[in-house]
Short mmCIF file of C-alpha atoms and ligand atoms in Angstrom, two decimals:
data_model
loop_
_atom_site.label_atom_id
_atom_site.label_comp_id
_atom_site.label_asym_id
_atom_site.label_seq_id
_atom_site.Cartn_x
_atom_site.Cartn_y
_atom_site.Cartn_z
CA MET A 1 -19.11 -131.17 50.20
CA VAL A 2 -19.72 -132.12 53.39
CA ASP A 3 -21.50 -135.96 53.72
CA TRP A 4 -25.00 -134.49 55.69
CA THR A 5 -25.51 -138.09 57.77
CA GLU A 6 -21.94 -136.74 59.55
CA LYS A 7 -22.60 -133.15 59.52
CA TYR A 8 -26.26 -133.37 61.53
CA ARG A 9 -25.89 -136.65 63.39
CA PRO A 10 -27.33 -136.70 66.59
CA SER A 11 -25.05 -134.76 69.75
CA THR A 12 -27.37 -135.41 72.03
CA LEU A 13 -29.85 -138.29 72.62
CA SER A 14 -32.90 -135.57 72.65
CA GLU A 15 -32.05 -135.30 69.15
CA VAL A 16 -32.15 -139.38 68.12
CA ARG A 17 -35.66 -139.47 66.67
CA GLY A 18 -37.96 -142.30 66.15
CA ASN A 19 -36.93 -144.37 69.59
CA ASN A 20 -38.03 -142.47 72.45
CA LYS A 21 -38.53 -145.98 74.24
CA ALA A 22 -35.42 -147.17 73.25
CA ARG A 23 -33.74 -143.62 74.03
CA ASP A 24 -35.69 -143.12 77.17
CA ALA A 25 -34.78 -147.09 77.96
CA LEU A 26 -30.79 -145.90 77.36
CA ALA A 27 -30.19 -143.01 79.58
CA GLU A 28 -31.84 -144.99 82.21
CA TRP A 29 -29.31 -147.91 81.73
CA ALA A 30 -26.41 -145.28 81.81
CA LYS A 31 -27.65 -143.50 84.90
CA THR A 32 -28.00 -146.43 86.72
CA TRP A 33 -25.12 -148.18 85.60
CA ASP A 34 -23.44 -148.35 88.84
CA ASP A 35 -25.95 -149.69 90.68
CA HIS A 36 -25.82 -152.61 87.91
CA ARG A 37 -22.75 -152.80 85.96
CA GLU A 38 -24.34 -154.17 83.45
CA ALA A 39 -23.32 -154.12 79.59
CA VAL A 40 -25.94 -152.96 77.18
CA VAL A 41 -26.79 -154.49 73.31
CA VAL A 42 -28.62 -152.01 71.51
CA HIS A 43 -29.87 -153.80 68.55
CA GLY A 44 -32.05 -153.47 65.14
CA SER A 45 -31.41 -152.40 61.44
CA PRO A 46 -28.46 -150.08 59.68
CA GLY A 47 -28.67 -146.00 59.19
CA ILE A 48 -31.48 -145.77 62.44
CA GLY A 49 -29.34 -144.17 64.93
CA LYS A 50 -27.58 -146.85 67.11
CA THR A 51 -24.40 -145.64 67.00
CA SER A 52 -24.86 -142.34 66.87
CA ALA A 53 -27.73 -142.78 70.08
CA ALA A 54 -23.95 -144.76 71.81
CA HIS A 55 -22.54 -141.42 71.06
CA ALA A 56 -24.93 -138.88 72.09
CA LEU A 57 -25.42 -140.80 75.48
CA ALA A 58 -21.59 -140.63 76.05
CA ALA A 59 -21.48 -136.61 75.53
CA ASP A 60 -24.68 -136.13 77.44
CA MET A 61 -23.65 -138.10 80.19
CA GLY A 62 -19.66 -136.26 80.17
CA TRP A 63 -18.18 -139.66 79.59
CA GLU A 64 -15.47 -140.41 77.61
CA THR A 65 -16.35 -142.49 74.37
CA VAL A 66 -13.11 -145.36 73.19
CA GLU A 67 -14.94 -147.00 69.98
CA LEU A 68 -13.64 -151.24 68.88
CA ASN A 69 -14.48 -151.13 65.19
CA ALA A 70 -15.49 -153.86 63.15
CA SER A 71 -12.32 -152.86 60.59
CA ASP A 72 -10.36 -153.20 63.86
CA GLN A 73 -8.63 -156.84 64.11
CA ARG A 74 -11.26 -158.60 67.13
CA THR A 75 -8.68 -160.98 68.12
CA GLY A 76 -9.21 -162.14 72.01
CA ASP A 77 -5.17 -160.51 72.41
CA VAL A 78 -6.89 -157.17 70.62
CA ILE A 79 -10.04 -157.27 73.17
CA GLU A 80 -8.06 -158.08 75.83
CA ARG A 81 -5.89 -155.29 75.26
CA PHE A 82 -8.15 -152.61 74.68
CA ALA A 83 -10.12 -153.58 77.90
CA GLY A 84 -7.24 -152.69 80.11
CA ARG A 85 -6.15 -149.71 77.83
CA ALA A 86 -9.99 -148.67 78.39
CA ALA A 87 -10.12 -148.75 82.21
CA LYS A 88 -6.87 -147.25 82.61
CA ASN A 89 -7.48 -144.31 80.56
CA ALA A 90 -10.14 -143.80 82.45
CA THR A 91 -8.73 -143.99 85.61
CA LEU A 92 -5.99 -141.16 84.54
CA ALA A 93 -8.29 -139.46 83.21
CA GLY A 94 -10.75 -139.28 86.62
CA SER A 95 -7.91 -138.14 88.50
CA SER A 96 -6.09 -135.75 86.42
CA ALA A 97 -9.48 -134.08 86.22
CA GLY A 98 -9.58 -134.63 89.96
CA THR A 99 -12.55 -136.57 89.17
CA SER A 100 -13.95 -140.08 88.39
CA THR A 101 -13.81 -139.84 84.62
CA ARG A 102 -16.14 -142.82 83.12
CA GLN A 103 -15.45 -143.91 79.69
CA LEU A 104 -17.80 -145.61 77.27
CA VAL A 105 -16.46 -148.42 75.73
CA ILE A 106 -18.60 -148.62 72.03
CA LEU A 107 -18.51 -151.57 70.14
CA ASP A 108 -19.69 -152.30 66.78
CA GLU A 109 -20.92 -155.59 64.91
CA ALA A 110 -21.35 -157.44 67.88
CA ASP A 111 -23.02 -159.71 65.32
CA ASN A 112 -20.27 -161.05 63.91
CA ILE A 113 -17.14 -160.63 65.90
CA HIS A 114 -16.52 -164.13 64.74
CA GLY A 115 -16.04 -162.80 61.62
CA ASN A 116 -12.87 -162.96 59.97
CA TYR A 117 -10.93 -162.84 62.34
CA ASP A 118 -9.96 -165.83 65.35
CA ARG A 119 -12.15 -167.79 67.43
CA GLY A 120 -10.95 -165.81 70.95
CA GLY A 121 -12.67 -162.81 69.83
CA ALA A 122 -15.88 -164.23 70.76
CA SER A 123 -15.27 -165.17 74.51
CA ALA A 124 -13.46 -161.67 74.83
CA VAL A 125 -15.82 -160.11 74.22
CA THR A 126 -18.10 -162.26 77.05
CA ARG A 127 -15.08 -161.84 79.38
CA LEU A 128 -14.88 -158.00 79.02
CA VAL A 129 -18.43 -157.36 79.21
CA LYS A 130 -18.09 -159.55 81.77
CA SER A 131 -15.22 -158.44 84.30
CA SER A 132 -15.40 -154.27 83.06
CA SER A 133 -14.98 -151.41 85.29
CA GLN A 134 -16.66 -149.40 82.32
CA PRO A 135 -19.84 -148.58 80.99
CA ILE A 136 -19.99 -151.04 77.57
CA VAL A 137 -22.27 -150.83 74.99
CA LEU A 138 -22.54 -153.33 71.87
CA ILE A 139 -23.99 -152.55 68.68
CA ALA A 140 -25.88 -155.30 66.61
CA ASN A 141 -28.34 -155.89 63.63
CA GLU A 142 -29.16 -159.05 64.48
CA PHE A 143 -29.79 -159.96 68.18
CA TYR A 144 -29.56 -163.41 68.13
CA ASP A 145 -26.68 -163.84 66.18
CA MET A 146 -24.71 -163.29 68.99
CA SER A 147 -23.45 -165.80 70.97
CA ARG A 148 -25.86 -166.86 73.62
CA GLY A 149 -23.54 -166.34 76.53
CA LEU A 150 -22.78 -162.84 75.19
CA ARG A 151 -26.98 -162.09 74.92
CA ASN A 152 -26.84 -163.22 78.41
CA ALA A 153 -23.84 -161.22 79.41
CA CYS A 154 -25.94 -157.89 78.40
CA GLN A 155 -29.02 -156.06 78.59
CA GLU A 156 -30.80 -155.74 75.56
CA ILE A 157 -32.81 -152.33 74.25
CA GLU A 158 -34.20 -152.59 70.76
CA PHE A 159 -34.49 -149.57 67.79
CA ARG A 160 -36.92 -150.48 65.79
CA ASP A 161 -37.00 -149.01 62.11
CA VAL A 162 -37.76 -145.45 61.76
CA SER A 163 -41.35 -144.46 60.30
CA ALA A 164 -41.64 -142.25 57.69
CA ARG A 165 -43.42 -140.27 59.97
CA SER A 166 -40.97 -139.55 62.40
CA ILE A 167 -38.52 -138.98 59.21
CA VAL A 168 -39.77 -136.16 58.01
CA PRO A 169 -39.23 -133.66 60.83
CA VAL A 170 -35.73 -134.53 60.41
CA LEU A 171 -35.41 -133.69 56.44
CA ARG A 172 -36.75 -130.68 57.28
CA ASP A 173 -34.33 -129.52 60.06
CA ILE A 174 -31.57 -130.27 57.62
CA CYS A 175 -33.55 -128.25 55.17
CA ARG A 176 -33.94 -125.56 57.27
CA LYS A 177 -30.46 -125.35 57.84
CA GLU A 178 -28.98 -125.72 54.93
CA GLY A 179 -31.39 -122.56 53.59
CA LEU A 180 -32.91 -125.42 51.23
CA GLU A 181 -36.86 -124.12 50.23
CA PHE A 182 -39.45 -127.37 49.85
CA GLU A 183 -42.58 -128.89 49.24
CA SER A 184 -44.02 -131.15 51.77
CA ASP A 185 -44.39 -133.78 49.62
CA ALA A 186 -40.90 -133.58 48.34
CA LEU A 187 -39.89 -134.43 51.77
CA ASP A 188 -42.77 -137.42 52.32
CA ARG A 189 -41.83 -138.73 49.14
CA ILE A 190 -38.17 -139.06 50.33
CA ALA A 191 -39.45 -140.67 53.70
CA GLU A 192 -41.59 -142.76 52.25
CA MET A 193 -38.69 -143.88 49.55
CA ASN A 194 -36.59 -145.59 52.45
CA SER A 195 -38.82 -145.78 54.88
CA GLY A 196 -37.38 -147.25 58.21
CA ASP A 197 -33.65 -145.80 56.97
CA LEU A 198 -33.52 -142.56 58.28
CA ARG A 199 -29.11 -142.67 56.91
CA SER A 200 -30.56 -143.25 53.65
CA ALA A 201 -33.41 -140.60 53.69
CA VAL A 202 -30.55 -138.55 54.71
CA ASN A 203 -28.21 -139.59 51.82
CA ASP A 204 -31.00 -139.15 49.36
CA LEU A 205 -31.94 -135.46 50.54
CA GLN A 206 -28.20 -134.79 49.54
CA ALA A 207 -28.03 -136.11 46.53
CA ILE A 208 -31.29 -134.54 45.45
CA ALA A 209 -30.54 -131.22 46.60
CA GLU A 210 -27.47 -130.99 44.94
CA GLY A 211 -26.92 -127.51 42.59
CA ARG A 212 -30.77 -126.87 44.31
CA GLU A 213 -32.25 -124.27 45.45
CA LYS A 214 -35.41 -125.78 46.33
CA ILE A 215 -36.59 -129.23 45.86
CA THR A 216 -40.03 -130.25 44.35
CA GLU A 217 -41.78 -133.69 44.80
CA GLU A 218 -41.00 -134.21 40.75
CA ASP A 219 -37.56 -133.48 41.71
CA VAL A 220 -37.69 -136.38 44.06
CA VAL A 221 -39.53 -138.58 41.49
CA MET A 222 -37.29 -140.96 40.16
CA GLY A 223 -38.93 -140.99 36.45
CA ASP A 224 -38.28 -144.58 34.19
CA ARG A 225 -36.37 -146.77 35.82
CA ASP A 226 -36.11 -149.50 34.12
CA ARG A 227 -33.81 -149.80 32.05
CA SER A 228 -30.25 -150.82 31.82
CA VAL A 229 -27.14 -148.72 31.75
CA GLY A 230 -23.61 -149.51 30.36
CA LEU A 231 -20.19 -148.83 31.50
CA PHE A 232 -19.15 -145.79 29.85
CA GLU A 233 -22.52 -143.95 29.87
CA PHE A 234 -22.20 -144.76 33.94
CA LEU A 235 -18.83 -143.44 33.56
CA ASP A 236 -20.02 -140.73 31.40
CA ALA A 237 -23.14 -139.58 34.33
CA VAL A 238 -20.83 -139.35 37.15
CA LEU A 239 -17.80 -138.20 36.18
CA LYS A 240 -19.25 -135.97 33.39
CA GLU A 241 -22.70 -135.22 32.99
CA GLU A 242 -25.23 -135.35 35.64
CA SER A 243 -26.32 -133.97 38.88
CA ALA A 244 -25.51 -136.51 42.49
CA GLN A 245 -28.88 -137.35 42.60
CA ASP A 246 -29.31 -138.58 37.91
CA ALA A 247 -25.71 -139.92 38.78
CA LEU A 248 -26.76 -141.88 42.05
CA TYR A 249 -29.80 -143.65 40.06
CA THR A 250 -28.18 -143.89 36.82
CA ALA A 251 -25.72 -146.35 38.92
CA TYR A 252 -29.00 -148.42 40.23
CA ASP A 253 -29.00 -149.24 36.43
CA VAL A 254 -25.66 -150.77 35.73
CA ASP A 255 -26.16 -154.39 35.73
CA GLU A 256 -23.08 -154.35 38.12
CA THR A 257 -22.28 -154.64 41.98
CA PRO A 258 -20.97 -151.84 43.56
CA ASP A 259 -17.55 -153.43 44.56
CA ASP A 260 -17.14 -153.83 40.60
CA LEU A 261 -18.49 -149.81 39.54
CA THR A 262 -16.53 -148.74 42.71
CA LYS A 263 -13.18 -150.12 40.95
CA TRP A 264 -14.14 -148.43 37.42
CA VAL A 265 -14.76 -145.06 38.68
CA GLU A 266 -11.20 -145.28 41.17
CA ASP A 267 -9.87 -146.29 37.82
CA LYS A 268 -10.98 -143.87 35.21
CA VAL A 269 -12.21 -140.77 37.65
CA SER A 270 -7.80 -139.10 36.87
CA LEU A 271 -9.53 -139.37 33.34
CA VAL A 272 -11.16 -136.01 33.69
CA TYR A 273 -11.12 -134.33 37.48
CA GLU A 274 -8.83 -131.77 37.75
CA PRO A 275 -6.85 -131.93 41.19
CA ASP A 276 -8.84 -130.57 43.70
CA GLU A 277 -11.92 -132.43 42.41
CA LEU A 278 -9.97 -136.23 42.33
CA ALA A 279 -9.34 -135.18 46.67
CA ARG A 280 -12.79 -134.73 47.02
CA ALA A 281 -14.04 -137.68 44.67
CA TYR A 282 -11.09 -140.76 46.12
CA ASP A 283 -12.76 -139.11 50.13
CA PHE A 284 -15.42 -140.42 48.55
CA LEU A 285 -14.48 -143.37 47.19
CA ALA A 286 -12.62 -144.67 50.78
CA ASN A 287 -15.87 -144.27 51.98
CA ALA A 288 -17.71 -146.14 49.31
CA ASP A 289 -14.58 -148.97 50.05
CA ARG A 290 -15.63 -148.53 53.68
CA TRP A 291 -19.06 -149.97 52.88
CA LEU A 292 -17.59 -152.40 50.65
CA GLY A 293 -15.77 -153.91 53.84
CA ARG A 294 -18.80 -154.37 55.79
CA VAL A 295 -20.65 -156.12 53.51
CA ARG A 296 -17.82 -158.31 53.06
CA ALA A 297 -17.54 -158.25 57.58
CA THR A 298 -21.66 -158.95 57.89
CA GLN A 299 -22.64 -160.60 54.82
CA ASN A 300 -25.67 -157.45 55.33
CA TYR A 301 -26.04 -156.15 51.88
CA SER A 302 -28.59 -153.59 52.63
CA TYR A 303 -24.56 -152.23 53.09
CA TRP A 304 -24.33 -151.59 49.53
CA ARG A 305 -27.06 -149.18 48.95
CA TYR A 306 -24.31 -146.32 51.14
CA ALA A 307 -21.45 -147.69 48.82
CA THR A 308 -23.51 -146.84 45.94
CA ASP A 309 -24.44 -143.32 47.05
CA ASN A 310 -20.55 -142.71 47.79
CA LEU A 311 -19.06 -143.95 44.43
CA ALA A 312 -21.93 -142.25 42.40
CA ALA A 313 -23.57 -139.34 43.90
CA GLY A 314 -20.58 -138.49 45.83
CA VAL A 315 -17.99 -138.51 43.53
CA ALA A 316 -20.70 -136.82 41.14
CA ALA A 317 -21.21 -134.17 43.86
CA SER A 318 -16.97 -133.62 43.84
CA ARG A 319 -16.50 -132.17 40.90
CA ASP A 320 -17.45 -127.87 40.13
CA ARG A 321 -18.68 -128.56 36.55
CA THR A 322 -20.11 -130.76 33.77
CA ARG A 323 -18.13 -131.91 30.63
CA GLY A 324 -19.32 -132.53 27.09
CA GLY A 325 -17.10 -134.65 24.75
CA TRP A 326 -15.86 -137.61 24.72
CA THR A 327 -12.92 -139.75 26.95
CA ARG A 328 -10.84 -142.42 25.97
CA TYR A 329 -11.78 -144.40 29.26
CA GLY A 330 -9.75 -147.66 28.36
CA GLY A 331 -9.87 -151.02 29.77
CA ALA A 332 -11.28 -152.87 32.46
CA PRO A 333 -9.47 -151.89 35.82
CA TYR A 334 -6.88 -154.63 37.83
CA ARG A 335 -8.57 -157.43 38.88
CA SER A 336 -7.54 -158.88 42.19
CA THR A 337 -7.41 -162.74 42.74
CA ARG A 338 -10.91 -162.16 44.24
CA ASP A 339 -12.24 -160.12 41.68
CA LYS A 340 -11.65 -163.55 39.42
CA THR A 341 -12.73 -165.64 42.03
CA ARG A 342 -16.03 -164.05 42.39
CA ASP A 343 -16.37 -163.98 38.32
CA THR A 344 -16.01 -168.01 38.47
CA VAL A 345 -18.85 -168.04 40.98
CA VAL A 346 -21.03 -165.91 39.64
CA ARG A 347 -20.51 -167.34 36.12
CA LYS A 348 -20.52 -170.88 37.71
CA ILE A 349 -24.18 -169.26 39.15
CA ALA A 350 -25.57 -168.56 36.42
CA GLN A 351 -24.72 -172.10 33.90
CA ASN A 352 -25.92 -174.57 36.49
CA GLY A 353 -28.42 -172.25 37.62
CA GLY A 354 -29.92 -170.73 34.40
CA PHE A 355 -29.72 -167.00 35.76
CA SER A 356 -28.44 -164.34 33.57
CA MET A 357 -25.12 -162.94 34.58
CA ALA A 358 -26.87 -160.18 35.72
CA THR A 359 -29.04 -162.00 38.05
CA ALA A 360 -26.54 -164.04 39.54
CA ARG A 361 -24.14 -161.92 40.13
CA ARG A 362 -26.88 -159.20 42.09
CA GLU A 363 -29.43 -161.62 43.49
CA ALA A 364 -28.27 -165.04 43.44
CA LEU A 365 -24.25 -164.59 44.63
CA PRO A 366 -25.92 -162.11 47.93
CA TYR A 367 -28.57 -164.77 48.15
CA LEU A 368 -26.72 -167.87 48.50
CA SER A 369 -24.16 -165.81 51.13
CA ALA A 370 -26.89 -164.87 52.87
CA ILE A 371 -28.00 -168.46 53.68
CA THR A 372 -24.67 -169.96 54.11
CA HIS A 373 -22.47 -167.64 56.08
CA HIS A 374 -19.72 -169.75 57.34
CA CYS A 375 -21.23 -172.51 56.12
CA LYS A 376 -23.77 -173.08 58.11
CA PRO A 377 -25.81 -174.74 57.76
CA ARG A 378 -23.39 -177.29 56.43
CA GLU A 379 -26.05 -179.37 54.64
CA LEU A 380 -27.47 -176.63 52.45
CA THR A 381 -23.69 -175.74 51.91
CA VAL A 382 -22.50 -178.55 50.88
CA ALA A 383 -25.72 -178.72 48.74
CA MET A 384 -25.01 -175.46 47.25
CA ALA A 385 -21.23 -176.58 45.96
CA ALA A 386 -22.52 -179.93 44.75
CA TYR A 387 -24.86 -177.94 42.93
CA TYR A 388 -23.30 -174.92 41.48
CA GLU A 389 -19.60 -177.15 41.41
CA PHE A 390 -18.17 -174.74 44.19
CA ASP A 391 -14.32 -175.78 44.98
CA GLU A 392 -12.95 -174.51 47.80
CA SER A 393 -11.93 -171.16 47.09
CA HIS A 394 -15.65 -170.68 45.59
CA VAL A 395 -17.15 -171.94 48.67
CA SER A 396 -14.62 -169.44 51.21
CA PHE A 397 -15.39 -166.34 48.73
CA VAL A 398 -19.19 -167.32 48.98
CA THR A 399 -19.87 -168.17 52.23
CA GLY A 400 -17.23 -165.58 53.79
CA SER A 401 -15.22 -168.20 55.71
CA GLY A 402 -11.96 -166.07 54.58
CA GLU A 403 -9.33 -168.57 54.01
CA THR A 404 -9.73 -171.94 53.10
CA THR A 405 -10.40 -173.40 56.29
CA ASN A 406 -10.53 -177.10 57.20
CA LYS A 407 -14.44 -177.16 57.63
CA VAL A 408 -14.40 -175.66 53.87
CA GLN A 409 -12.21 -178.09 52.57
CA SER A 410 -14.79 -180.87 54.22
CA ILE A 411 -17.65 -179.06 52.76
CA VAL A 412 -15.87 -179.35 48.88
CA GLU A 413 -14.93 -183.43 50.03
CA ASP A 414 -18.55 -183.87 51.01
CA ALA A 415 -20.22 -182.13 48.00
CA GLY A 416 -17.89 -184.42 45.55
CA GLU A 417 -19.66 -187.16 46.82
CA LEU A 418 -23.06 -185.78 46.83
CA ARG A 419 -22.40 -185.32 43.26
CA GLU A 420 -21.33 -188.22 42.26
CA GLU A 421 -24.35 -189.71 44.14
CA LEU A 422 -26.61 -187.96 41.99
CA VAL A 423 -25.11 -188.75 38.91
CA GLU A 424 -25.63 -191.90 39.53
CA GLU A 425 -28.46 -192.21 41.30
CA HIS A 426 -29.63 -190.29 37.91
CA ALA A 427 -27.65 -192.60 35.40
CA ALA A 428 -30.20 -194.91 37.33
CA GLY A 429 -33.00 -193.30 36.47
CA ALA A 430 -34.06 -192.73 39.97
CA PHE A 431 -33.02 -189.09 39.99
CA ALA A 432 -35.97 -188.53 42.63
CA GLY A 433 -35.01 -190.93 45.46
CA MET A 434 -31.77 -188.92 46.00
CA GLU A 435 -30.62 -188.34 49.78
CA GLY A 436 -31.93 -185.54 51.97
CA VAL A 437 -30.30 -183.13 52.94
CA SER A 438 -31.49 -181.17 55.13
CA VAL A 439 -30.53 -177.88 57.32
CA ASP A 440 -31.17 -178.81 60.09
CA ASP A 441 -28.33 -180.47 61.56
CA ASP A 442 -30.14 -183.12 64.32
CA ALA A 443 -31.75 -184.29 61.18
CA ALA A 444 -28.75 -185.09 58.70
CA ALA A 445 -28.85 -188.78 58.66
CA ASP A 446 -32.83 -188.70 57.65
CA ASP A 447 -34.23 -189.59 54.24
CA GLY A 448 -36.66 -186.82 53.36
CA GLY A 449 -37.34 -185.70 50.04
CA ASP A 450 -37.07 -182.66 51.88
CA GLY A 451 -37.36 -180.16 47.73
CA THR A 452 -33.26 -181.23 47.60
CA ASP A 453 -34.79 -182.85 43.86
CA ASP A 454 -35.33 -178.62 43.51
CA VAL A 455 -32.65 -177.87 44.33
CA LEU A 456 -30.37 -179.28 42.48
CA ASP A 457 -33.34 -179.87 38.91
CA ARG A 458 -34.95 -176.95 38.16
CA ASP A 459 -37.23 -179.03 36.36
CA ALA A 460 -38.86 -181.33 38.98
CA ASP A 461 -42.07 -181.42 37.35
CA THR A 462 -41.91 -185.03 36.47
CA ASP A 463 -40.61 -185.81 39.69
CA ALA A 464 -43.84 -184.10 41.73
CA ASP A 465 -45.52 -186.96 42.65
CA GLU A 466 -42.46 -188.41 44.89
CA SER A 467 -41.55 -184.73 45.79
CA ALA A 468 -45.44 -184.26 47.26
CA GLU A 469 -45.01 -187.77 48.87
CA SER A 470 -41.62 -187.01 50.83
CA ASP A 471 -42.80 -183.66 51.65
CA ASP A 472 -44.92 -184.81 54.16
CA SER A 473 -42.61 -187.06 55.64
CA ASP A 474 -40.70 -183.96 56.36
CA ALA A 475 -43.35 -181.52 56.68
CA ALA A 476 -40.12 -178.85 59.56
CA THR A 477 -37.59 -179.51 56.94
CA ASP A 478 -39.12 -178.74 54.08
CA ASP A 479 -40.25 -175.82 55.99
CA GLY A 480 -36.59 -174.18 56.56
CA GLN A 481 -35.96 -175.49 52.88
CA SER A 482 -38.79 -173.76 51.53
CA GLY A 483 -37.11 -170.19 50.74
CA LEU A 484 -34.24 -172.42 48.69
CA ASP A 485 -36.97 -173.84 46.30
CA ASP A 486 -38.87 -170.65 45.60
CA PHE A 487 -35.09 -169.35 44.42
CA PHE A 488 -33.97 -172.12 42.47
N1 LIG B 1 -32.73 -141.99 64.84
C1 LIG B 1 -31.91 -140.89 64.70
N2 LIG B 1 -32.23 -139.80 64.33
C2 LIG B 1 -31.39 -139.02 63.69
N3 LIG B 1 -30.86 -139.04 62.89
C3 LIG B 1 -30.43 -140.35 62.75
C4 LIG B 1 -31.27 -141.12 62.86
N4 LIG B 1 -31.07 -142.66 62.45
C5 LIG B 1 -29.90 -141.89 61.96
N5 LIG B 1 -29.34 -141.11 61.65
C6 LIG B 1 -28.45 -140.24 60.59
O1 LIG B 1 -27.95 -140.74 59.88
C7 LIG B 1 -26.41 -141.40 60.49
C8 LIG B 1 -26.09 -142.93 60.29
O2 LIG B 1 -26.55 -143.22 61.88
P1 LIG B 1 -25.74 -144.09 62.99
O3 LIG B 1 -24.69 -144.40 62.50
O4 LIG B 1 -26.71 -144.27 64.50
O5 LIG B 1 -26.87 -145.22 62.31
P2 LIG B 1 -26.47 -146.75 63.50
O6 LIG B 1 -28.06 -147.62 63.37
O7 LIG B 1 -25.78 -147.05 64.20
O8 LIG B 1 -26.14 -147.83 61.49
P3 LIG B 1 -25.29 -148.99 61.37
O9 LIG B 1 -25.72 -150.01 61.91
O10 LIG B 1 -24.94 -149.19 60.10
O11 LIG B 1 -24.23 -148.96 62.04
C9 LIG B 1 -26.47 -140.30 61.26
O12 LIG B 1 -25.56 -140.01 61.53
C10 LIG B 1 -27.85 -139.65 61.49
O13 LIG B 1 -27.70 -138.08 60.53
#
């Protein structure tokens, strides 16, 4: 089975749908590049055609492309070498063809260059952008996560979410090319379910089309989604019984993250599949792994969806037939240190936050990771570590800070002190009067009771009066914190 998002990737800019203005701006940027020599940053949500547009642009202009992906080690050194190579390649290509050929440099996840890599990476990219002899397209989800220096050095083009109205014609074209009959309502439905994200709409279409000659609206409607499914039922669904689409829906109903599901499938697939099926299934599992890697690097949990598409729909579509009977799946797959750390983190969140394990794993952890990404804001990270009793490995894990760093060490130390203070104050019956923990760096010294009471005490009812009073005294800080209050 070929992945339709690859098979139908736009090969020219005119095939990039739903972002006409951005598309025209990109074409204009390329045509006038010799005059301005500026890099461009294309930014917007996942799955809306940013990377495709960059490649399509190169094809339209007759330019070659070189890519530096997030999975490459993006240290200062690597980027300098890469820049040198890009310039040289272009010269060679140009001289052998007797013309001057351009090489379009495409650098994805430009909002996450420092990710797990060294600090030199970000400034090397800024230098590259400023001095490059070749056109550069940076791709980012969040423009404002890029450093100011980098933002200022680039022209900016925003890609908007692709509306359901623009998604439908793409799906219709694919159906026609695949010789697949369809009810218009079915395509409308897929487009609405995936409004904004064209990649996941195409993935859904493919999952639903698997094994069918015609798709109806009824095929698309998900049915009863309000159930929870055990791991063995899930494995049977994917490896033996269900269509790609049903396997995908079953995967949504398991209380495990795509990381765990991928491991389970990887571990058990060979008990069921024949060699041919297995080879195909491993390709999908490798894709799932790639998406999980991107989640780890960027903390962008919307990529989880694509991992699930691959590990469930992809693996189910890799088999030639369904199977019955009972399979001895055996125990849990091998668990790495990282997995064990995650389990401890989830347990601590569940215990200290009063969540179920499933909610802690699937909702609280991603949320905490997002709001404390790379330990910023620091005060919030300290409060989190104090509240959930995290040690250094836990804080590194949650914040995506890679190896334990001095920064993490000092956060855990401060969290220890904060806990001690709280315990003392609690013992003295002065819980409501605790020192504020501020989101705003500059306001760190402020003594605003900024909602931290709620962070650290779910039953803060008795403190309501005091909280209300101090809330007034520091409304700005409270705004920053209010998401956290709601959450806890
Ligand atoms: N605007 C679009 N027009 C046509 N096809 C699209 C469009 N957006 C997405 N697709 C389909 O989705 C796939 C993924 O798109 P692409 O990788 O370009 O998205 P992206 O915005 O770069 O996402 P990410 O930020 O996750 O890399 C494409 O191969 C194509 O099949």
